[in-house]
């Protein structure tokens, strides 16, 4: 099982968890959870006017061994207007535009989508049951 929680944070609400959304999916091969502005395909949707987030920005996919990975999908722009980081405890890793990283099995952490033009971010917490 992969559990996600998402909070959209702007500069004035630093640390606030108002409007937190949650989603989960079983750790079965092919299971998918998406995060972005397009509510028709994303289980966790950000505000429509947050253009630093693509229509489908992040995709969590379960592989054949029941392990999860997260991909930052390429959008319509050649250069993204956000940065994406994976944070697990004291460890932080930048995810490349169009890149994919595995999530730690039996672990938890956060994916942070940071607006490059202002103090806004989308914080997606995850818990991957081992």
XYZ file of C-alpha atoms in Angstrom:
130
model
C 0.000 0.000 0.000
C 1.175 3.503 -0.852
C -0.460 6.347 1.046
C -0.158 9.967 -0.111
C -1.112 13.233 1.575
C -0.915 16.539 -0.270
C -0.870 20.110 1.012
C -0.728 23.185 -1.207
C 1.269 25.852 0.648
C 1.717 29.512 -0.247
C 4.114 31.900 1.489
C 1.492 33.307 3.877
C 0.498 29.819 5.065
C 3.968 28.376 5.713
C 3.495 25.181 7.719
C -0.289 25.150 7.324
C -1.989 21.880 6.473
C -5.372 23.348 5.552
C -6.837 21.722 2.472
C -4.841 18.523 2.911
C -5.879 15.794 0.470
C -5.260 12.066 0.798
C -5.110 9.102 -1.586
C -3.843 5.532 -1.457
C -3.397 2.538 -3.718
C -2.512 -1.124 -3.138
C 1.050 -2.208 -3.947
C -0.008 -4.199 -6.998
C 1.929 -4.121 -10.304
C 0.552 -1.362 -12.546
C -1.196 0.601 -9.775
C -0.892 4.366 -10.410
C -1.488 7.559 -8.443
C -1.095 10.940 -10.173
C -0.676 14.505 -8.873
C -1.366 17.603 -10.991
C -3.957 20.184 -12.040
C -6.123 17.848 -14.176
C -8.816 16.496 -11.860
C -10.000 13.991 -14.498
C -6.783 11.920 -14.262
C -5.157 13.021 -10.971
C -6.241 11.589 -7.609
C -4.588 14.591 -5.916
C -5.306 17.896 -7.687
C -3.678 21.274 -7.074
C -5.361 24.682 -7.549
C -6.148 25.356 -11.251
C -4.234 28.646 -11.284
C -0.988 27.114 -9.955
C 0.602 26.972 -13.378
C 3.988 25.859 -12.019
C 2.292 22.445 -11.677
C 1.629 20.574 -14.929
C -1.735 19.037 -15.774
C -0.155 15.722 -14.748
C 3.008 16.560 -12.806
C 3.911 13.506 -10.729
C 3.125 9.863 -11.371
C 3.549 7.196 -8.715
C 3.732 3.747 -10.330
C 3.938 0.317 -8.721
C 6.378 -2.046 -10.419
C 6.337 -5.845 -10.777
C 7.867 -6.511 -7.333
C 5.366 -4.282 -5.508
C 7.862 -1.432 -5.221
C 6.855 2.133 -6.003
C 8.615 4.803 -8.023
C 7.804 8.455 -8.681
C 8.265 10.187 -12.040
C 8.239 13.901 -12.803
C 6.455 13.838 -16.150
C 7.566 16.265 -18.838
C 4.956 18.926 -19.491
C 4.268 21.130 -22.504
C 7.147 23.524 -21.697
C 10.812 22.732 -22.491
C 11.910 24.320 -19.178
C 9.814 23.686 -16.085
C 8.708 26.514 -13.786
C 9.176 24.332 -10.722
C 11.754 22.181 -8.975
C 10.984 18.745 -7.519
C 12.790 17.188 -4.546
C 12.476 13.846 -2.783
C 13.080 14.177 0.968
C 13.504 11.124 3.223
C 14.658 12.031 6.740
C 17.876 14.052 6.416
C 18.357 12.890 2.808
C 17.206 15.114 -0.074
C 17.489 14.397 -3.788
C 16.498 16.582 -6.723
C 14.369 14.744 -9.272
C 15.301 15.581 -12.857
C 12.654 16.951 -15.231
C 11.320 13.802 -16.896
C 13.214 11.656 -14.364
C 12.165 8.726 -12.163
C 13.340 7.673 -8.702
C 12.386 4.657 -6.557
C 10.627 5.187 -3.234
C 12.070 3.436 -0.176
C 10.089 0.301 0.691
C 8.635 0.452 4.173
C 9.591 4.104 4.409
C 8.087 7.544 4.391
C 9.090 10.941 3.116
C 7.946 13.869 1.046
C 8.014 15.035 -2.561
C 8.216 18.846 -2.719
C 7.194 20.691 -5.895
C 8.569 24.218 -5.463
C 7.483 27.168 -7.611
C 10.589 28.839 -9.080
C 8.804 32.203 -9.350
C 7.270 32.584 -5.883
C 6.856 31.217 -2.363
C 4.454 28.405 -3.241
C 4.892 24.668 -3.028
C 2.982 21.422 -3.249
C 4.086 19.003 -0.545
C 3.199 15.361 -1.160
C 3.934 13.146 1.824
C 4.180 9.407 1.232
C 4.186 6.238 3.293
C 5.144 3.026 1.488
C 4.179 0.003 3.555
C 6.824 -2.700 3.477
